[in-house]
Coordinates of N, CA and C in Angstrom, one line a residue:
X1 N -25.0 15.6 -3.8 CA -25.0 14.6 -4.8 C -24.7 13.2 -4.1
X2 N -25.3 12.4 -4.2 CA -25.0 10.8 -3.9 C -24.9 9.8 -5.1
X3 N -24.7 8.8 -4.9 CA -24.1 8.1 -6.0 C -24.9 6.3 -5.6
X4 N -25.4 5.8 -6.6 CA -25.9 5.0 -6.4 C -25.3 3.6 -5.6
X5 N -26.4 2.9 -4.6 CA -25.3 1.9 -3.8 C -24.8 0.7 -4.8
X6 N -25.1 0.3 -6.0 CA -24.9 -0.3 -7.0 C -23.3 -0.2 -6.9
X7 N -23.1 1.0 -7.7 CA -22.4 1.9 -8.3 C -20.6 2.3 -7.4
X8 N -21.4 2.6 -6.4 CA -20.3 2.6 -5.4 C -19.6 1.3 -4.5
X9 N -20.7 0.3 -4.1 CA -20.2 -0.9 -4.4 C -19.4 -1.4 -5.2
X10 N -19.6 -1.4 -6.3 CA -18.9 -1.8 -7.4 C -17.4 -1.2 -7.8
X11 N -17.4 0.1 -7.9 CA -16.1 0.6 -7.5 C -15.7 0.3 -6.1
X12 N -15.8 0.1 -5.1 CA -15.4 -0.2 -4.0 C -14.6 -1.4 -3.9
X13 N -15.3 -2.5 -4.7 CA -15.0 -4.2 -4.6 C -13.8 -4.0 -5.8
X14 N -13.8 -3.2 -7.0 CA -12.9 -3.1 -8.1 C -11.8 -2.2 -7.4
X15 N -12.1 -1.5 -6.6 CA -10.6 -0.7 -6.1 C -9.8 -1.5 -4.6
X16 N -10.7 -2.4 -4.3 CA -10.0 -3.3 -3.5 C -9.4 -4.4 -4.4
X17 N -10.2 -5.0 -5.2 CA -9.1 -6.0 -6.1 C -7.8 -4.8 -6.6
X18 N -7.4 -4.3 -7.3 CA -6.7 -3.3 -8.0 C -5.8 -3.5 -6.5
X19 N -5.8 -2.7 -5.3 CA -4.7 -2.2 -4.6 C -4.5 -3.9 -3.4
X20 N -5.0 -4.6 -3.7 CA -4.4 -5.8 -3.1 C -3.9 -6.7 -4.2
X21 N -4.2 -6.6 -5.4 CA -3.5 -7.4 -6.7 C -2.0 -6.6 -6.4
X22 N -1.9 -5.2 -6.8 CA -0.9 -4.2 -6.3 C 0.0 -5.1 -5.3
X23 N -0.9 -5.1 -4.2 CA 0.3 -5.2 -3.1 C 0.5 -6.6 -3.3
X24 N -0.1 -7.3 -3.6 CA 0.4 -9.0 -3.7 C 1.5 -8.8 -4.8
X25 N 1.5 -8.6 -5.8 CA 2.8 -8.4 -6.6 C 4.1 -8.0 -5.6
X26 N 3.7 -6.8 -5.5 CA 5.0 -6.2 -4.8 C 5.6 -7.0 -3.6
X27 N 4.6 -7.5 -2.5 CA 5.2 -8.6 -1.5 C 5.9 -9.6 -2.1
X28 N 5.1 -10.1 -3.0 CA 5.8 -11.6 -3.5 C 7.3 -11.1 -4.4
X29 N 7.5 -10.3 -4.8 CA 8.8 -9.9 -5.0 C 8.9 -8.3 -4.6
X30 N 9.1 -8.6 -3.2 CA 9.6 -6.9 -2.4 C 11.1 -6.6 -3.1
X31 N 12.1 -7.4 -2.8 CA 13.3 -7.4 -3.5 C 13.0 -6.2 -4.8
X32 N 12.6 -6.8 -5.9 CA 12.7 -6.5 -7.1 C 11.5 -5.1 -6.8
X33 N 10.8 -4.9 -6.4 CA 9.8 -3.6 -5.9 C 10.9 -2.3 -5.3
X34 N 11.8 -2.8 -4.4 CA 13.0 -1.9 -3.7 C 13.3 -1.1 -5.5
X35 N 14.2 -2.4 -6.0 CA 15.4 -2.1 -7.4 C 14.0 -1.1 -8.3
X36 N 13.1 -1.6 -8.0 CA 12.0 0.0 -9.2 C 12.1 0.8 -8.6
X37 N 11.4 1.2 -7.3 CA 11.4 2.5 -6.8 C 13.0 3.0 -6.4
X38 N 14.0 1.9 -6.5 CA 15.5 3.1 -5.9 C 15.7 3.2 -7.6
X39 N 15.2 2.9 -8.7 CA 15.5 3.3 -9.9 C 14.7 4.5 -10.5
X40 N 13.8 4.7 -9.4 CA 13.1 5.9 -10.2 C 13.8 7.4 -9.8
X41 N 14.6 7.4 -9.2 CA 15.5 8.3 -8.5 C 14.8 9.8 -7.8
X42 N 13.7 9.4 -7.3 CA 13.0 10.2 -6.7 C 13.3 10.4 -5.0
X43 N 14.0 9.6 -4.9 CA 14.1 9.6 -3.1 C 15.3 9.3 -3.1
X44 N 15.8 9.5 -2.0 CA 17.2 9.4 -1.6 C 17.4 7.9 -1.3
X45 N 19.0 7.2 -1.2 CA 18.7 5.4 -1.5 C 18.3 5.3 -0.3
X46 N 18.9 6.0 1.1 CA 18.8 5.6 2.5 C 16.8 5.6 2.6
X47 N 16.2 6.1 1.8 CA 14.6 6.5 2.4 C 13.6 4.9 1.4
X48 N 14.7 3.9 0.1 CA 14.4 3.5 -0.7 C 13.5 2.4 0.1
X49 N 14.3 1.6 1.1 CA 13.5 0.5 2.0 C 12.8 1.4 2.9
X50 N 12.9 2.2 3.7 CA 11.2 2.3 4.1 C 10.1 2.5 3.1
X51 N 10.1 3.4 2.4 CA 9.4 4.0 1.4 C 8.8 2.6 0.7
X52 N 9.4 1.5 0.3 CA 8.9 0.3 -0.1 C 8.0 -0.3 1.3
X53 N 8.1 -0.5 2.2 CA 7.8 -0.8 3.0 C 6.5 0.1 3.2
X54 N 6.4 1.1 3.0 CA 5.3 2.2 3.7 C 4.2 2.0 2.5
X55 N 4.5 1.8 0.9 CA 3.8 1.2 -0.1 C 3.1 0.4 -0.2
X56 N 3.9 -0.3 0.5 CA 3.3 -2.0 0.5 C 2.2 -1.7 1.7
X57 N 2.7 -1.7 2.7 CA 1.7 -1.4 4.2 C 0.3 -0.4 3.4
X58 N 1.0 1.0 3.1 CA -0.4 1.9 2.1 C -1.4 1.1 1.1
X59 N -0.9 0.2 0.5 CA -1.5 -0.9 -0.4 C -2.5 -1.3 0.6
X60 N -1.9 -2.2 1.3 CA -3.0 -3.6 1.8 C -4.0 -2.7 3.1
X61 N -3.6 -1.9 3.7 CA -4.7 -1.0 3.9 C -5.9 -0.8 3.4
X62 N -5.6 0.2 2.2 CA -6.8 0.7 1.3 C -7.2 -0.7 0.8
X63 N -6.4 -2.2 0.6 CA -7.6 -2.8 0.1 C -8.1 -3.4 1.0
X64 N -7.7 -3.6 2.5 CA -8.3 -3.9 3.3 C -9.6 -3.1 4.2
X65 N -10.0 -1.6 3.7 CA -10.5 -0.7 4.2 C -11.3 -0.3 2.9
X66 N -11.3 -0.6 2.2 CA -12.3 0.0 0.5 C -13.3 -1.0 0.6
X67 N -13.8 -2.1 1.0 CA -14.9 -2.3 0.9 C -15.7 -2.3 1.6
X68 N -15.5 -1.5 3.1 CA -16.5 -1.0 4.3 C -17.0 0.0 4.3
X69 N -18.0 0.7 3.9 CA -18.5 2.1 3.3 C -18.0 3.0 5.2
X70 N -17.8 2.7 6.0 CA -17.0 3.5 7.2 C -16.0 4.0 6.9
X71 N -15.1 2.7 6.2 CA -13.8 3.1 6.2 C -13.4 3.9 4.8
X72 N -14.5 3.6 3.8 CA -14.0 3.6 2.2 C -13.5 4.7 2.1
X73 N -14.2 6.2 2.6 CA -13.7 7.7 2.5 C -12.5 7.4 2.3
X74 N -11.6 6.7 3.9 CA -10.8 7.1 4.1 C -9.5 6.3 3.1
X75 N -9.9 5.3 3.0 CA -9.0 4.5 1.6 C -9.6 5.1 0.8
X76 N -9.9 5.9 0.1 CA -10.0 6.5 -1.1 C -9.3 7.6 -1.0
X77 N -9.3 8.5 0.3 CA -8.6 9.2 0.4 C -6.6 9.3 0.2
X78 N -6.2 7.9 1.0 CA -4.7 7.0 0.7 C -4.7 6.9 -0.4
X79 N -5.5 6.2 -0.9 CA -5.9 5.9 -2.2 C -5.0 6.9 -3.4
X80 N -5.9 7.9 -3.2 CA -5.8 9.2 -4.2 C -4.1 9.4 -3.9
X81 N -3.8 9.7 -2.5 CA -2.5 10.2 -2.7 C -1.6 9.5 -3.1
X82 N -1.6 8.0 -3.2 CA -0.5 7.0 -3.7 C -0.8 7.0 -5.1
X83 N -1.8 7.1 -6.0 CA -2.2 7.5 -7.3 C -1.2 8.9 -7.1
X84 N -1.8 9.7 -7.1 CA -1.4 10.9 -7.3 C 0.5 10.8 -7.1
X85 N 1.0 10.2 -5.7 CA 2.4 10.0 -5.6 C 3.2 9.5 -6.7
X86 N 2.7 7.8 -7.5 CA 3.1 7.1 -8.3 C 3.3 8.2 -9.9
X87 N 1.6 9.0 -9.6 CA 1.7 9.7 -10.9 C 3.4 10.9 -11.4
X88 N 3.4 11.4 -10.4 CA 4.3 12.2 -10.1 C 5.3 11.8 -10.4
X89 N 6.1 10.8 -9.3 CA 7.3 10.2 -10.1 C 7.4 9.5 -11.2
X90 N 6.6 9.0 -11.7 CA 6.3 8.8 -13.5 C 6.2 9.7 -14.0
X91 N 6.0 11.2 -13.8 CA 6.0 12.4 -14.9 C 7.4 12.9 -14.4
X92 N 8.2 12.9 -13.1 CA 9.5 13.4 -13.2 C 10.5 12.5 -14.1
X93 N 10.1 11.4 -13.9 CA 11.1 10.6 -15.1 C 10.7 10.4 -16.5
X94 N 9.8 10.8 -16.7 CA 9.2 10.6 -18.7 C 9.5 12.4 -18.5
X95 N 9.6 13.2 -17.5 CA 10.5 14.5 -18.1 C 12.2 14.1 -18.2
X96 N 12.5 13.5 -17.5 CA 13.9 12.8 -17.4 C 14.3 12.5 -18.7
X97 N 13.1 12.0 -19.6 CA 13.7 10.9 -20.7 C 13.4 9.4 -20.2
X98 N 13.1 9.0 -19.3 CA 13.7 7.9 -18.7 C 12.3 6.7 -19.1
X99 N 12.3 6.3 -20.5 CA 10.8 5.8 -20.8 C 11.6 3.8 -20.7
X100 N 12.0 3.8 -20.6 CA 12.7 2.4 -20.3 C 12.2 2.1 -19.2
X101 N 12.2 2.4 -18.3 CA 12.2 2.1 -16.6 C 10.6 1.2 -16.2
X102 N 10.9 1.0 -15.3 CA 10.2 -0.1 -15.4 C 9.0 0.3 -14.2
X103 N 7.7 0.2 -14.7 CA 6.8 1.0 -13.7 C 7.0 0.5 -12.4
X104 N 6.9 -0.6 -12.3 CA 6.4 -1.3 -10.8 C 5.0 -1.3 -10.6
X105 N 3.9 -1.4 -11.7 CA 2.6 -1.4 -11.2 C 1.8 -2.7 -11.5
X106 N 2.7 -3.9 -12.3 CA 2.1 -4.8 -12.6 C 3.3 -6.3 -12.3
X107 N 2.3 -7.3 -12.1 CA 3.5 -8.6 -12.1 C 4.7 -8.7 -13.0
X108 N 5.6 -9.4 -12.4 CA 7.0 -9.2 -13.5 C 6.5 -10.0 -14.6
X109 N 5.6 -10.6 -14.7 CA 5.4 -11.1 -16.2 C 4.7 -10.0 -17.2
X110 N 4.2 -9.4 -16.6 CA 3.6 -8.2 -17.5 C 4.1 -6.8 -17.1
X111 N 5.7 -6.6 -17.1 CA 6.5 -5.4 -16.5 C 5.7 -4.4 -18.0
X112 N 6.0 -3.1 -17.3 CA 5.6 -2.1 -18.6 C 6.9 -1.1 -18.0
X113 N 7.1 -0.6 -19.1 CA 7.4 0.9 -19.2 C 6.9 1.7 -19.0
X114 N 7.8 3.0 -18.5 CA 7.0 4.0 -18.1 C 6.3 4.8 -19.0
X115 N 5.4 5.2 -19.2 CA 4.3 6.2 -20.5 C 3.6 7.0 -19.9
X116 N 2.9 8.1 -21.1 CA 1.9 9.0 -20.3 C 0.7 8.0 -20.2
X117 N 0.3 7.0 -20.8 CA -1.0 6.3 -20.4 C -0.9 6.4 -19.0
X118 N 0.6 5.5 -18.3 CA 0.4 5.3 -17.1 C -0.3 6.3 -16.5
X119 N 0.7 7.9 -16.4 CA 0.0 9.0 -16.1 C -1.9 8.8 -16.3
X120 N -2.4 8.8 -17.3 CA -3.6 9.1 -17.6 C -4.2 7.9 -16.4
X121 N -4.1 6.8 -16.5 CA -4.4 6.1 -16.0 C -4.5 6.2 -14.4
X122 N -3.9 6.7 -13.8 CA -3.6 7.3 -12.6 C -4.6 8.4 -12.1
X123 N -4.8 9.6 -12.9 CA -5.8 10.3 -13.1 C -7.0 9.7 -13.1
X124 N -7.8 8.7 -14.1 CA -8.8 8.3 -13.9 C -9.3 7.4 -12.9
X125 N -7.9 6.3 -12.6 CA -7.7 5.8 -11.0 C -8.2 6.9 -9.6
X126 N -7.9 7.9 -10.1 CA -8.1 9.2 -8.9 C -9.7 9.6 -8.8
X127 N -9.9 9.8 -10.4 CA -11.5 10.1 -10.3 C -12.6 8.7 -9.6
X128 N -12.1 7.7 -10.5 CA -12.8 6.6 -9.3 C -12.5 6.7 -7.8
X129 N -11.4 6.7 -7.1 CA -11.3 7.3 -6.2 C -12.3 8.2 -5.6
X130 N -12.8 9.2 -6.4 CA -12.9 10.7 -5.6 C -14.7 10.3 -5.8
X131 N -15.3 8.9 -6.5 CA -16.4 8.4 -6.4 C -17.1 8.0 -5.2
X132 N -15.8 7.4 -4.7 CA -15.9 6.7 -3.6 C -16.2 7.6 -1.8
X133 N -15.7 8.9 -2.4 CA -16.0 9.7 -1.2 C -17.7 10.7 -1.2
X134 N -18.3 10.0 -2.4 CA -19.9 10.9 -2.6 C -20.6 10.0 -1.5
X135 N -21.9 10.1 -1.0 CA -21.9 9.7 -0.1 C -23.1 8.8 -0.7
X136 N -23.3 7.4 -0.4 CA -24.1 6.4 -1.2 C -25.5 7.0 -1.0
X137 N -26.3 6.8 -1.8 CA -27.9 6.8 -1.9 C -28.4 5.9 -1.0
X138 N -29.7 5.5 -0.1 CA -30.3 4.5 0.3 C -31.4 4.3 -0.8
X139 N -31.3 3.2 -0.7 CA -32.4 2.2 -1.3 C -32.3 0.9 -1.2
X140 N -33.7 0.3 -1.3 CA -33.8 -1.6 -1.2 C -32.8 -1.8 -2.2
X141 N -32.0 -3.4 -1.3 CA -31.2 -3.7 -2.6 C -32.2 -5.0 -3.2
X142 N -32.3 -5.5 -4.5 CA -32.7 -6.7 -4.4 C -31.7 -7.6 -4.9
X143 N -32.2 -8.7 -5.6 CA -31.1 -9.9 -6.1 C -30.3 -9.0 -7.5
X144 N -31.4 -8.6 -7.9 CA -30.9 -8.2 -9.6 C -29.8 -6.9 -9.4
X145 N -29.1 -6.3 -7.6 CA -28.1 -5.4 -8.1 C -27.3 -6.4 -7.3
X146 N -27.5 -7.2 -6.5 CA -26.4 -8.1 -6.5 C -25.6 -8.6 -7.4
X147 N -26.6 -9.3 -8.5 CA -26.3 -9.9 -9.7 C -25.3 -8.8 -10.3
X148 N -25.8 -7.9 -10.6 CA -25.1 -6.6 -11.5 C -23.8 -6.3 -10.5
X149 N -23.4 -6.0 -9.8 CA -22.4 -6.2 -8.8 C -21.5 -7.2 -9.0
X150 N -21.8 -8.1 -9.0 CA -21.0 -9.3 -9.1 C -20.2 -9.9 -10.1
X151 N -21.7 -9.2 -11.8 CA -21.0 -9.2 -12.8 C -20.6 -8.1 -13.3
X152 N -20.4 -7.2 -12.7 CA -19.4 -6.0 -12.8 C -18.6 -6.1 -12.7
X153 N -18.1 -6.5 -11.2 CA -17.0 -6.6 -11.0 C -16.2 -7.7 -11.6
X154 N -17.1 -8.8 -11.9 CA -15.8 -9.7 -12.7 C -15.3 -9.2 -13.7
X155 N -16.4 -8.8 -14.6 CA -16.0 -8.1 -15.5 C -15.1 -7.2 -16.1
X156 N -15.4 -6.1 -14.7 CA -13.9 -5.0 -14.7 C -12.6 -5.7 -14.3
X157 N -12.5 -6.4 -13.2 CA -11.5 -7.5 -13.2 C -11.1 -8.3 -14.3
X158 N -11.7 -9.1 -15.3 CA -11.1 -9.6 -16.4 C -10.7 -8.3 -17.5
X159 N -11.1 -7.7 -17.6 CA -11.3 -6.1 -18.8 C -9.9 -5.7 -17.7
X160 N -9.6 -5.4 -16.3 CA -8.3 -4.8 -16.3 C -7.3 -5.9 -16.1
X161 N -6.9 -6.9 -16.0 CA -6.0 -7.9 -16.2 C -6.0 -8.0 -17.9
X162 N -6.6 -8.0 -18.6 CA -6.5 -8.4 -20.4 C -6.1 -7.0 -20.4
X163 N -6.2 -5.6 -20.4 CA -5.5 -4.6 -20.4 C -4.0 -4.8 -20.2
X164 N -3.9 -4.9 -18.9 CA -2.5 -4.7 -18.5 C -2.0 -5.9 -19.1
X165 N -1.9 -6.9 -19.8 CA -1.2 -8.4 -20.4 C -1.1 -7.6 -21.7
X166 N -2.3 -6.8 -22.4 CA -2.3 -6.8 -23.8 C -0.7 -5.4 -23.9
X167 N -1.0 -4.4 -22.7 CA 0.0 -3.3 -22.8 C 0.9 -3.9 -23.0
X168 N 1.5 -4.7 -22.0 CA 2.9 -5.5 -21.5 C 3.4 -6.0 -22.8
X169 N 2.5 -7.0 -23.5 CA 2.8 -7.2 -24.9 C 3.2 -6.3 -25.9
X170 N 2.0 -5.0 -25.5 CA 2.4 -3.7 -27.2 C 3.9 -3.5 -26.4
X171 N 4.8 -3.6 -25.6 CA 5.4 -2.4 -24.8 C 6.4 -2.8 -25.3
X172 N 7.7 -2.0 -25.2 CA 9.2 -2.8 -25.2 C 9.5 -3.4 -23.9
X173 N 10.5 -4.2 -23.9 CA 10.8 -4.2 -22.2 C 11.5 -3.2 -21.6
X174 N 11.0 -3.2 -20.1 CA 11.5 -2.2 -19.3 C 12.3 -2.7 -18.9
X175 N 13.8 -1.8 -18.5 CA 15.3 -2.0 -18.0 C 14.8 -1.9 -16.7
X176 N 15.8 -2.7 -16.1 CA 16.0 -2.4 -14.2 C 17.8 -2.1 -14.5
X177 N 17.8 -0.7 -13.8 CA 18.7 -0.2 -13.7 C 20.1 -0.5 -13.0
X178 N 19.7 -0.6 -11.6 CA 20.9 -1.2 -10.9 C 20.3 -1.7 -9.1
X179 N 20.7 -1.9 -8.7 CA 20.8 -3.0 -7.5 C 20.7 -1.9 -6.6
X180 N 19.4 -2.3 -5.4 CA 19.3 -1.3 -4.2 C 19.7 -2.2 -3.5
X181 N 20.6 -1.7 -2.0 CA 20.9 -2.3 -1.0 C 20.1 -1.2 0.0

């Protein structure tokens, strides 16, 4: 099965925006990125600063490597397991109770709490992902899948930014727990 080069382009250029929006957040306040992940109490404190560090690095990778159909497999593949990682520790702490906490998946102006959307969201994050590993169709491109491309992708780019602003609004605010050193 292959997947059209429209199609896979398009998720390609939309999952590099997504995991460099990601890591630009997180860089520009690493600080406060530490205080979420040592709040999700999944790792030990001494593993909290690399573990941020290895995030951030996993981020700007995949979005530096998702729009080269060589490299894409392989950021799709990162991809999935940092999806799949984030999903995890958000389902050990919404079993915790712990629905205050503060994802870490969006700018501090639009913090969310933790939910199963997130969960869900993650999952379908994964299936786009696992798109990206079919192997493209050949065909002429012409102007008119550029055009479609282009306005795809703005598109999904405005449609997931007004998502995550509208959640952040339905949401309560999320607590930050306490201070990682």
């Amino acid at each position: 099965m292959s997947v059209d080069p429209v199609i896979s382009v398009t998720l390609r250029l939309l999952l590099t925006l997504l995991f460099a929006s990601a890591a630009w957040h997180k860089l520009s306040g690493l600080g406060a990125f530490r205080i979420v992940l040592h709040d999700y109490e999944v790792l030990p404190p001494v593993l909290v600063a690399p573990a941020t560090a290895a995030v951030v690095t996993a981020e700007v990778g995949v979005a530096a490597a998702f729009p080269w159909p060589a490299s894409a497999p392989a950021a799709a593949r990162v991809a999935m397991v940092l999806l799949a990682a984030y999903g995890v520790a958000i389902a050990v702490n919404l079993a915790r109770g712990r629905r205050t906490l503060e994802c870490g998946c969006a700018p501090s102006a639009y913090r969310q709490p933790l939910s199963e959307w997130l969960l869900a969201r993650n999952v379908g994050l994964i299936g786009v992902c696992a798109i990206a590993l079919l192997p493209e169709a050949t065909r002429p491109w012409g102007g008119v899948d550029w055009m479609t491309v282009v306005g795809a992708v703005a598109t999904g780019a405005m449609t997931w930014a007004a998502a995550v602003r509208l959640l952040a609004l339905a949401s309560p605010a999320p607590t930050v727990r306490r201070v990682a050193r």
